[in-house]
């Protein structure tokens, strides 16, 4: 494939998909999008740390060959005002695995959210957010070390379907008339109307991914989070489809919570994954009070939106929470915070959200030795209280360093062996 502005690196090979599995060469070409605002600062810092960890782990036998792709303001400068060029979309698909910084989204007008466009155009149906505690990170919890969950949030329907009709519009009136006259629905005059589609197809592929992840990683449970007591045919159906996928496709690997008590006397058999479900409102409370009971979580779009930010806040907030949007194989890893424009180009902010998204990416391509080195270096930097401003304001006697200074500290730790 030839590109107009994208330059593929001279060395390295593309990641591919063989027999339904990701095939990663030892010298893969991976894509990165710098992002807007603080994107340039956190990307250059993170690239140095990822490269140092890979070099240390594999001594040159493995190396990432980075290919810069353009979205957002940088793209607009290069592609005559186009914020999401077609060749970027093509390259994200072609390279299979990429990572991106944050992108600006104007509120109430302007262009459509680039992040939402990206997820839709590439059908990145699972938003995956691991939330775990690292010793030394400031946390409001008494036992933050009990938080270790991976949230799989459905990324294509529910509120993300965006089917809404404003109060007073012609379409709204048409729909209101149909609902009242044909379906005998009752609601106040002038209500804005929205449709919440939740399908078996989209629910099942998301839940399937969560269960596969739990089995592969030896995780203890998958919790289906829903509001099915009220929204029976959308949220409740999500729950029911979840149990269907679990028992029809993964029978040998799973035990449902009912089976746990009816057939196993409450004793979880070895090597199986427990499938349970919780109603969304109580889930927020449980995740705060008894986080140790949760492991992998699969949930619909809006629940997952709230839950992933709330969970992140328990262990350091959005400055550190990583994320990814994943289709069957194609994956775009991303910082979960925004562009923080007031800090742009000040070399000040915490690069950890993007950094840990890269750690997820290294895990995803199977390079766990490198990702572990970054985890260890991070814990060691925190033990030294060498942190960026956001953590420093929560930690007594910390040394505040810049974005690049934090990367330097991590690279030193990696090169020193942890
Ligand atoms: P934001 O950029 O996430 O920033 C909000 C605040 O969070 C910052 O002022 C800062 O807090 C803190 N923060 C964010 N990133 C940080 C980091 N790396 N290190 C330390 N602190 C960090 O949210 P926003 O101001 O609401 O949004 C700005 C723009 O980003 C908007 O255009 C929005 O649409 C876009 N956005 C993009 C994405 C994405 O691309 N995935 C996600 C969310 C928002 P303090 O001021 O307290 O230091």
Short mmCIF file of C-alpha atoms and ligand atoms in Angstrom, two decimals:
data_model
loop_
_atom_site.label_atom_id
_atom_site.label_comp_id
_atom_site.label_asym_id
_atom_site.label_seq_id
_atom_site.Cartn_x
_atom_site.Cartn_y
_atom_site.Cartn_z
CA UNK A 1 0.00 0.00 0.00
CA UNK A 2 1.42 3.43 -0.84
CA UNK A 3 0.71 6.52 1.20
CA UNK A 4 0.80 10.22 0.46
CA UNK A 5 2.22 11.54 3.76
CA UNK A 6 2.70 8.47 5.93
CA UNK A 7 6.25 7.11 5.79
CA UNK A 8 6.56 3.42 6.63
CA UNK A 9 9.85 2.74 8.45
CA UNK A 10 12.59 1.24 6.30
CA UNK A 11 12.93 -1.84 8.48
CA UNK A 12 10.39 -4.03 10.24
CA UNK A 13 7.41 -6.09 9.14
CA UNK A 14 3.71 -5.60 9.53
CA UNK A 15 1.72 -7.48 12.16
CA UNK A 16 -0.75 -9.82 10.46
CA UNK A 17 -3.61 -12.13 11.28
CA UNK A 18 -3.01 -15.84 10.58
CA UNK A 19 -5.52 -18.62 11.30
CA UNK A 20 -7.61 -16.22 13.34
CA UNK A 21 -4.67 -15.20 15.54
CA UNK A 22 -2.37 -12.22 15.73
CA UNK A 23 1.02 -12.97 14.12
CA UNK A 24 3.67 -10.63 15.51
CA UNK A 25 7.15 -10.58 13.94
CA UNK A 26 10.19 -9.84 16.12
CA UNK A 27 10.52 -6.48 14.37
CA UNK A 28 6.92 -5.29 14.02
CA UNK A 29 5.87 -1.96 12.56
CA UNK A 30 3.41 -0.38 15.00
CA UNK A 31 1.51 2.86 14.39
CA UNK A 32 1.37 5.85 16.69
CA UNK A 33 -0.72 9.03 16.62
CA UNK A 34 0.79 11.80 18.71
CA UNK A 35 -2.50 13.51 19.53
CA UNK A 36 -3.36 17.13 20.32
CA UNK A 37 -2.52 19.34 23.31
CA UNK A 38 -0.31 17.41 25.71
CA UNK A 39 -0.10 14.56 23.15
CA UNK A 40 3.35 15.54 21.84
CA UNK A 41 4.88 15.64 25.34
CA UNK A 42 3.45 12.34 26.57
CA UNK A 43 4.12 10.53 23.29
CA UNK A 44 7.79 11.43 23.03
CA UNK A 45 8.29 10.51 26.70
CA UNK A 46 6.45 7.18 26.36
CA UNK A 47 8.21 6.16 23.13
CA UNK A 48 11.54 6.40 24.94
CA UNK A 49 10.33 4.23 27.82
CA UNK A 50 8.74 1.55 25.58
CA UNK A 51 11.89 1.34 23.45
CA UNK A 52 14.14 1.13 26.49
CA UNK A 53 12.06 -1.70 27.97
CA UNK A 54 12.04 -3.68 24.73
CA UNK A 55 15.79 -3.20 24.28
CA UNK A 56 16.48 -4.27 27.85
CA UNK A 57 14.14 -7.28 27.66
CA UNK A 58 15.28 -8.66 24.32
CA UNK A 59 18.72 -7.12 23.72
CA UNK A 60 18.04 -6.26 20.07
CA UNK A 61 16.37 -9.58 19.15
CA UNK A 62 13.08 -7.70 19.18
CA UNK A 63 12.43 -4.06 18.36
CA UNK A 64 9.39 -1.96 17.51
CA UNK A 65 9.66 0.06 14.27
CA UNK A 66 7.34 3.02 14.82
CA UNK A 67 5.28 4.56 12.05
CA UNK A 68 3.76 7.97 12.70
CA UNK A 69 0.12 8.35 11.62
CA UNK A 70 -1.77 11.62 11.66
CA UNK A 71 -5.09 12.55 13.27
CA UNK A 72 -6.42 15.74 14.82
CA UNK A 73 -4.72 19.11 14.54
CA UNK A 74 -1.41 17.76 13.22
CA UNK A 75 -3.32 15.95 10.44
CA UNK A 76 -5.28 19.11 9.62
CA UNK A 77 -1.97 20.94 9.08
CA UNK A 78 -0.62 18.26 6.75
CA UNK A 79 -3.80 17.23 4.89
CA UNK A 80 -5.38 20.64 4.15
CA UNK A 81 -7.79 20.76 7.06
CA UNK A 82 -8.64 17.05 7.15
CA UNK A 83 -8.62 15.92 10.82
CA UNK A 84 -9.04 12.22 10.09
CA UNK A 85 -7.47 11.47 6.68
CA UNK A 86 -8.58 8.36 4.83
CA UNK A 87 -4.99 7.10 4.64
CA UNK A 88 -4.71 7.21 8.44
CA UNK A 89 -7.76 4.98 8.70
CA UNK A 90 -6.29 2.65 6.07
CA UNK A 91 -2.94 2.53 7.88
CA UNK A 92 -4.54 1.81 11.26
CA UNK A 93 -6.19 -1.22 9.67
CA UNK A 94 -3.11 -2.22 7.70
CA UNK A 95 -0.72 -2.07 10.67
CA UNK A 96 -3.27 -3.88 12.94
CA UNK A 97 -1.82 -2.56 16.24
CA UNK A 98 -1.44 1.17 17.00
CA UNK A 99 -1.47 3.62 19.88
CA UNK A 100 -2.78 7.17 20.06
CA UNK A 101 -2.64 10.25 22.24
CA UNK A 102 -5.73 12.34 23.06
CA UNK A 103 -7.61 14.33 20.43
CA UNK A 104 -9.58 17.57 20.78
CA UNK A 105 -13.37 17.33 20.53
CA UNK A 106 -15.27 20.61 20.38
CA UNK A 107 -18.35 20.71 22.63
CA UNK A 108 -21.73 21.38 20.99
CA UNK A 109 -20.74 21.69 17.34
CA UNK A 110 -17.78 21.64 14.97
CA UNK A 111 -16.67 18.25 13.73
CA UNK A 112 -17.80 14.91 15.11
CA UNK A 113 -15.69 13.38 17.90
CA UNK A 114 -12.65 11.85 16.22
CA UNK A 115 -12.52 9.16 18.89
CA UNK A 116 -16.10 8.11 18.23
CA UNK A 117 -15.50 8.21 14.45
CA UNK A 118 -12.43 6.04 14.87
CA UNK A 119 -14.30 3.43 16.93
CA UNK A 120 -17.17 3.34 14.47
CA UNK A 121 -15.15 3.34 11.26
CA UNK A 122 -13.02 0.45 12.48
CA UNK A 123 -15.76 -1.32 14.43
CA UNK A 124 -13.57 -1.32 17.55
CA UNK A 125 -16.33 -2.88 19.58
CA UNK A 126 -14.57 -3.49 22.89
CA UNK A 127 -13.29 -0.64 25.02
CA UNK A 128 -10.90 -2.33 27.42
CA UNK A 129 -9.79 -0.54 30.58
CA UNK A 130 -7.58 -2.37 33.08
CA UNK A 131 -7.64 -0.74 36.50
CA UNK A 132 -5.08 -1.87 39.04
CA UNK A 133 -3.18 -0.41 41.92
CA UNK A 134 0.52 0.32 41.92
CA UNK A 135 2.18 0.69 45.34
CA UNK A 136 2.79 4.34 46.13
CA UNK A 137 0.07 5.82 43.90
CA UNK A 138 -2.10 8.21 45.92
CA UNK A 139 -5.56 6.65 46.43
CA UNK A 140 -8.67 7.56 48.44
CA UNK A 141 -9.25 3.88 49.37
CA UNK A 142 -8.13 2.17 52.56
CA UNK A 143 -7.09 -0.99 50.71
CA UNK A 144 -6.46 0.10 47.12
CA UNK A 145 -4.29 -2.98 46.54
CA UNK A 146 -7.54 -4.97 46.29
CA UNK A 147 -8.46 -3.18 43.05
CA UNK A 148 -7.45 -5.25 40.01
CA UNK A 149 -10.19 -5.29 37.40
CA UNK A 150 -10.33 -5.22 33.61
CA UNK A 151 -13.47 -3.56 32.28
CA UNK A 152 -14.79 -4.56 28.84
CA UNK A 153 -17.24 -1.87 27.76
CA UNK A 154 -19.42 -2.32 24.66
CA UNK A 155 -18.36 0.37 22.23
CA UNK A 156 -20.85 0.43 19.34
CA UNK A 157 -24.45 0.58 20.56
CA UNK A 158 -26.61 1.63 23.54
CA UNK A 159 -26.03 5.40 23.87
CA UNK A 160 -23.16 5.28 21.35
CA UNK A 161 -25.73 4.44 18.66
CA UNK A 162 -26.65 8.13 19.00
CA UNK A 163 -30.33 7.66 18.04
CA UNK A 164 -31.94 10.77 19.53
CA UNK A 165 -34.68 13.15 18.47
CA UNK A 166 -34.81 16.65 19.99
CA UNK A 167 -37.98 17.85 21.70
CA UNK A 168 -40.20 19.73 19.24
CA UNK A 169 -38.57 18.39 16.07
CA UNK A 170 -40.60 16.86 13.27
CA UNK A 171 -38.93 13.46 13.70
CA UNK A 172 -39.58 13.56 17.43
CA UNK A 173 -43.27 14.24 16.83
CA UNK A 174 -43.49 11.40 14.31
CA UNK A 175 -41.87 8.97 16.74
CA UNK A 176 -43.97 10.22 19.68
CA UNK A 177 -47.15 9.72 17.67
CA UNK A 178 -46.12 6.20 16.70
CA UNK A 179 -45.18 5.28 20.26
CA UNK A 180 -48.43 6.63 21.71
CA UNK A 181 -50.83 5.49 19.02
CA UNK A 182 -49.35 2.18 17.94
CA UNK A 183 -47.54 1.00 21.06
CA UNK A 184 -49.64 2.76 23.76
CA UNK A 185 -46.56 4.22 25.41
CA UNK A 186 -47.11 7.07 27.88
CA UNK A 187 -44.75 9.96 28.47
CA UNK A 188 -44.85 13.73 28.96
CA UNK A 189 -45.44 16.12 26.07
CA UNK A 190 -42.29 17.61 24.53
CA UNK A 191 -40.01 14.88 25.87
CA UNK A 192 -36.73 14.50 23.99
CA UNK A 193 -36.65 10.92 22.74
CA UNK A 194 -33.77 8.47 22.46
CA UNK A 195 -33.57 4.86 21.35
CA UNK A 196 -31.29 2.44 23.18
CA UNK A 197 -30.46 -0.48 20.89
CA UNK A 198 -28.79 -3.48 22.54
CA UNK A 199 -28.36 -6.48 20.26
CA UNK A 200 -27.53 -10.10 20.82
CA UNK A 201 -24.73 -9.82 18.21
CA UNK A 202 -22.95 -6.85 19.81
CA UNK A 203 -23.50 -8.00 23.39
CA UNK A 204 -22.27 -11.50 22.70
CA UNK A 205 -19.10 -10.53 20.82
CA UNK A 206 -18.13 -8.16 23.65
CA UNK A 207 -18.86 -10.71 26.39
CA UNK A 208 -17.10 -13.43 24.39
CA UNK A 209 -13.96 -11.29 24.30
CA UNK A 210 -14.15 -10.69 28.06
CA UNK A 211 -14.54 -14.42 28.80
CA UNK A 212 -11.71 -15.35 26.41
CA UNK A 213 -9.49 -12.81 28.16
CA UNK A 214 -10.41 -14.21 31.59
CA UNK A 215 -9.65 -17.78 30.49
CA UNK A 216 -6.35 -16.87 28.80
CA UNK A 217 -5.11 -14.83 31.75
CA UNK A 218 -6.34 -17.21 34.46
CA UNK A 219 -8.63 -14.58 35.96
CA UNK A 220 -11.15 -15.73 38.57
CA UNK A 221 -14.43 -14.25 37.38
CA UNK A 222 -16.37 -12.32 34.75
CA UNK A 223 -19.12 -10.07 36.12
CA UNK A 224 -21.90 -8.96 33.76
CA UNK A 225 -22.96 -5.48 34.87
CA UNK A 226 -26.42 -4.32 33.76
CA UNK A 227 -29.54 -2.43 34.78
CA UNK A 228 -31.80 -5.30 33.77
CA UNK A 229 -34.20 -4.91 36.69
CA UNK A 230 -35.54 -1.75 34.99
CA UNK A 231 -34.55 -2.06 31.31
CA UNK A 232 -35.45 -5.70 30.83
CA UNK A 233 -35.18 -6.01 27.07
CA UNK A 234 -31.93 -4.13 26.63
CA UNK A 235 -29.85 -4.33 29.82
CA UNK A 236 -31.61 -7.48 31.00
CA UNK A 237 -31.12 -9.06 27.60
CA UNK A 238 -27.39 -8.18 27.75
CA UNK A 239 -27.19 -10.21 30.98
CA UNK A 240 -29.10 -13.17 29.53
CA UNK A 241 -27.03 -13.22 26.35
CA UNK A 242 -23.93 -13.16 28.54
CA UNK A 243 -24.93 -16.35 30.34
CA UNK A 244 -25.82 -17.87 26.97
CA UNK A 245 -22.37 -17.18 25.52
CA UNK A 246 -20.72 -18.44 28.69
CA UNK A 247 -22.58 -21.74 28.92
CA UNK A 248 -22.92 -22.49 25.19
CA UNK A 249 -19.42 -21.51 24.01
CA UNK A 250 -17.20 -21.94 27.09
CA UNK A 251 -18.94 -24.78 28.96
CA UNK A 252 -15.72 -26.55 29.93
CA UNK A 253 -14.18 -23.40 31.35
CA UNK A 254 -16.92 -21.67 33.33
CA UNK A 255 -19.23 -22.06 36.31
CA UNK A 256 -22.17 -19.71 36.78
CA UNK A 257 -22.95 -18.31 40.20
CA UNK A 258 -26.13 -20.44 40.39
CA UNK A 259 -24.14 -23.57 39.57
CA UNK A 260 -21.54 -22.61 42.15
CA UNK A 261 -24.15 -22.91 44.89
CA UNK A 262 -26.42 -25.60 43.40
CA UNK A 263 -23.72 -27.99 42.21
CA UNK A 264 -20.47 -27.10 43.96
CA UNK A 265 -21.58 -26.16 47.49
CA UNK A 266 -20.11 -22.66 47.08
CA UNK A 267 -16.58 -24.04 46.45
CA UNK A 268 -15.18 -22.80 43.16
CA UNK A 269 -13.67 -25.74 41.18
CA UNK A 270 -10.00 -25.24 40.27
CA UNK A 271 -9.16 -23.61 36.95
CA UNK A 272 -12.68 -22.41 36.14
CA UNK A 273 -13.92 -18.87 35.62
CA UNK A 274 -16.96 -17.80 37.67
CA UNK A 275 -19.65 -16.02 35.63
CA UNK A 276 -21.85 -13.75 37.72
CA UNK A 277 -23.92 -10.63 37.23
CA UNK A 278 -24.59 -7.50 39.25
CA UNK A 279 -27.03 -4.63 38.83
CA UNK A 280 -25.18 -1.44 37.89
CA UNK A 281 -26.09 0.72 40.89
CA UNK A 282 -24.99 -1.82 43.50
CA UNK A 283 -21.89 -2.49 41.41
CA UNK A 284 -20.60 1.02 42.02
CA UNK A 285 -20.93 0.46 45.75
CA UNK A 286 -19.36 -3.00 45.64
CA UNK A 287 -16.41 -1.86 43.56
CA UNK A 288 -15.67 0.75 46.24
CA UNK A 289 -16.29 -1.41 49.30
CA UNK A 290 -15.34 -4.93 48.17
CA UNK A 291 -13.14 -4.56 45.09
CA UNK A 292 -11.43 -7.90 45.72
CA UNK A 293 -14.63 -9.66 44.58
CA UNK A 294 -14.25 -8.40 41.00
CA UNK A 295 -11.89 -9.33 38.27
CA UNK A 296 -13.04 -9.05 34.64
CA UNK A 297 -16.19 -6.96 34.07
CA UNK A 298 -18.31 -6.94 30.90
CA UNK A 299 -20.88 -4.20 30.54
CA UNK A 300 -22.95 -2.12 28.17
CA UNK A 301 -21.86 1.27 26.85
CA UNK A 302 -23.21 3.82 29.34
CA UNK A 303 -22.62 1.69 32.45
CA UNK A 304 -19.08 1.08 31.25
CA UNK A 305 -18.47 4.78 30.70
CA UNK A 306 -19.28 5.63 34.31
CA UNK A 307 -17.78 2.52 35.82
CA UNK A 308 -14.40 2.78 34.13
CA UNK A 309 -13.82 6.37 35.27
CA UNK A 310 -15.09 5.63 38.78
CA UNK A 311 -12.81 2.59 39.05
CA UNK A 312 -9.84 4.60 37.74
CA UNK A 313 -10.45 7.25 40.39
CA UNK A 314 -9.97 4.61 43.09
CA UNK A 315 -6.35 4.01 42.10
CA UNK A 316 -4.88 7.26 40.79
CA UNK A 317 -7.36 8.80 38.38
CA UNK A 318 -7.30 9.47 34.69
CA UNK A 319 -3.72 10.78 34.62
CA UNK A 320 -2.66 7.13 34.90
CA UNK A 321 -5.55 4.94 33.60
CA UNK A 322 -4.77 3.14 30.32
CA UNK A 323 -7.20 1.96 27.67
CA UNK A 324 -7.69 0.29 24.31
CA UNK A 325 -10.37 -0.05 21.67
CA UNK A 326 -10.25 -3.47 20.10
CA UNK A 327 -12.05 -5.26 17.25
CA UNK A 328 -11.54 -8.98 16.62
CA UNK A 329 -7.79 -8.34 16.15
CA UNK A 330 -7.21 -4.72 15.16
CA UNK A 331 -6.47 -2.66 18.23
CA UNK A 332 -5.92 1.03 18.95
CA UNK A 333 -4.48 1.68 22.41
CA UNK A 334 -5.05 5.15 23.85
CA UNK A 335 -4.58 7.49 26.76
CA UNK A 336 -7.93 7.79 28.53
CA UNK A 337 -7.61 11.46 29.50
CA UNK A 338 -8.11 14.39 27.15
CA UNK A 339 -5.75 16.93 25.62
CA UNK A 340 -5.47 19.09 28.78
CA UNK A 341 -4.87 22.15 26.54
CA UNK A 342 -3.74 24.43 29.37
CA UNK A 343 -0.66 22.21 29.82
CA UNK A 344 0.15 21.75 26.11
CA UNK A 345 3.88 21.83 25.30
CA UNK A 346 4.84 22.61 28.89
CA UNK A 347 6.52 19.25 29.47
CA UNK A 348 4.60 19.03 32.71
CA UNK A 349 1.86 16.38 32.73
CA UNK A 350 1.92 12.75 33.74
CA UNK A 351 2.61 10.48 30.75
CA UNK A 352 1.45 7.35 32.62
CA UNK A 353 -1.95 6.89 30.97
CA UNK A 354 -0.37 6.66 27.53
CA UNK A 355 2.63 4.82 28.94
CA UNK A 356 0.43 2.11 30.47
CA UNK A 357 -1.69 1.94 27.31
CA UNK A 358 1.62 1.01 25.68
CA UNK A 359 2.20 -1.57 28.42
CA UNK A 360 -1.19 -3.06 27.48
CA UNK A 361 -0.09 -2.99 23.85
CA UNK A 362 3.14 -4.86 24.65
CA UNK A 363 1.03 -7.45 26.55
CA UNK A 364 -1.33 -7.67 23.58
CA UNK A 365 1.51 -8.56 21.21
CA UNK A 366 2.84 -11.04 23.77
CA UNK A 367 5.92 -9.08 24.87
CA UNK A 368 5.26 -9.46 28.59
CA UNK A 369 8.95 -9.33 29.63
CA UNK A 370 9.10 -5.74 28.35
CA UNK A 371 5.79 -4.69 29.89
CA UNK A 372 6.82 -6.12 33.26
CA UNK A 373 10.02 -4.05 33.19
CA UNK A 374 7.94 -0.88 32.82
CA UNK A 375 5.60 -1.90 35.65
CA UNK A 376 8.59 -2.54 37.93
CA UNK A 377 10.32 0.71 36.95
CA UNK A 378 7.12 2.65 37.68
CA UNK A 379 6.82 1.14 41.16
CA UNK A 380 10.49 1.93 41.80
CA UNK A 381 10.07 5.57 40.66
CA UNK A 382 7.08 5.93 42.95
CA UNK A 383 9.00 4.44 45.85
CA UNK A 384 11.57 7.24 45.27
CA UNK A 385 8.65 9.73 45.20
CA UNK A 386 9.88 10.96 41.82
CA UNK A 387 6.62 12.00 40.19
CA UNK A 388 4.90 14.60 38.01
CA UNK A 389 2.94 17.53 39.50
CA UNK A 390 -0.41 15.72 39.70
CA UNK A 391 0.91 13.01 42.00
CA UNK A 392 3.26 15.37 43.82
CA UNK A 393 0.33 17.45 45.06
CA UNK A 394 -1.07 14.32 46.72
CA UNK A 395 2.21 12.96 48.12
CA UNK A 396 4.12 14.61 50.96
CA UNK A 397 7.86 15.17 50.33
CA UNK A 398 7.72 14.18 46.66
CA UNK A 399 10.20 15.40 44.05
CA UNK A 400 8.28 16.96 41.15
CA UNK A 401 9.73 16.16 37.73
CA UNK A 402 8.66 17.09 34.21
CA UNK A 403 7.08 14.69 31.71
CA UNK A 404 10.47 14.00 30.14
CA UNK A 405 12.11 13.91 33.58
CA UNK A 406 9.69 11.16 34.62
CA UNK A 407 10.53 9.24 31.46
CA UNK A 408 14.27 9.68 32.24
CA UNK A 409 13.69 8.25 35.73
CA UNK A 410 11.87 5.22 34.27
CA UNK A 411 14.52 4.62 31.60
CA UNK A 412 17.24 4.75 34.28
CA UNK A 413 15.35 2.21 36.38
CA UNK A 414 14.81 -0.05 33.38
CA UNK A 415 18.46 0.08 32.41
CA UNK A 416 19.48 -0.55 36.01
CA UNK A 417 17.29 -3.67 35.94
CA UNK A 418 14.20 -2.48 37.83
P1 LIG B 1 -8.69 16.50 30.11
O1 LIG B 1 -7.96 16.93 28.92
O2 LIG B 1 -8.62 15.04 30.46
O3 LIG B 1 -8.15 17.36 31.35
C1 LIG B 1 -8.86 17.53 32.56
C2 LIG B 1 -7.89 17.64 33.70
O4 LIG B 1 -7.42 16.33 34.02
C3 LIG B 1 -6.64 18.45 33.45
O5 LIG B 1 -6.86 19.83 33.60
C4 LIG B 1 -5.73 17.87 34.53
O6 LIG B 1 -6.15 18.28 35.83
C5 LIG B 1 -6.08 16.40 34.46
N1 LIG B 1 -5.25 15.66 33.50
C6 LIG B 1 -5.57 15.23 32.24
N2 LIG B 1 -4.54 14.59 31.69
C7 LIG B 1 -3.55 14.60 32.60
C8 LIG B 1 -2.23 14.09 32.61
N3 LIG B 1 -1.69 13.42 31.58
N4 LIG B 1 -1.47 14.32 33.72
C9 LIG B 1 -1.97 14.97 34.76
N5 LIG B 1 -3.21 15.47 34.81
C10 LIG B 1 -4.00 15.29 33.75
O7 LIG B 1 -10.24 16.84 30.00
P2 LIG B 1 -10.97 18.11 29.37
O8 LIG B 1 -10.23 19.34 29.77
O9 LIG B 1 -12.38 17.94 29.75
O10 LIG B 1 -10.86 17.92 27.80
C11 LIG B 1 -9.93 18.61 26.94
C12 LIG B 1 -10.12 18.12 25.51
O11 LIG B 1 -9.79 16.72 25.41
C13 LIG B 1 -11.55 18.23 24.97
O12 LIG B 1 -11.47 18.65 23.62
C14 LIG B 1 -12.09 16.82 25.07
O13 LIG B 1 -13.11 16.56 24.16
C15 LIG B 1 -10.85 16.03 24.73
N6 LIG B 1 -10.89 14.62 25.22
C16 LIG B 1 -10.31 13.70 24.42
C17 LIG B 1 -10.25 12.38 24.84
C18 LIG B 1 -9.55 11.39 23.95
O14 LIG B 1 -8.96 11.75 22.96
N7 LIG B 1 -9.61 10.10 24.25
C19 LIG B 1 -10.77 12.00 26.08
C20 LIG B 1 -11.34 12.99 26.89
C21 LIG B 1 -11.40 14.30 26.45
P3 LIG B 1 -5.57 19.53 36.66
O15 LIG B 1 -5.98 20.75 35.92
O16 LIG B 1 -6.27 19.37 37.98
O17 LIG B 1 -4.10 19.39 36.77
#
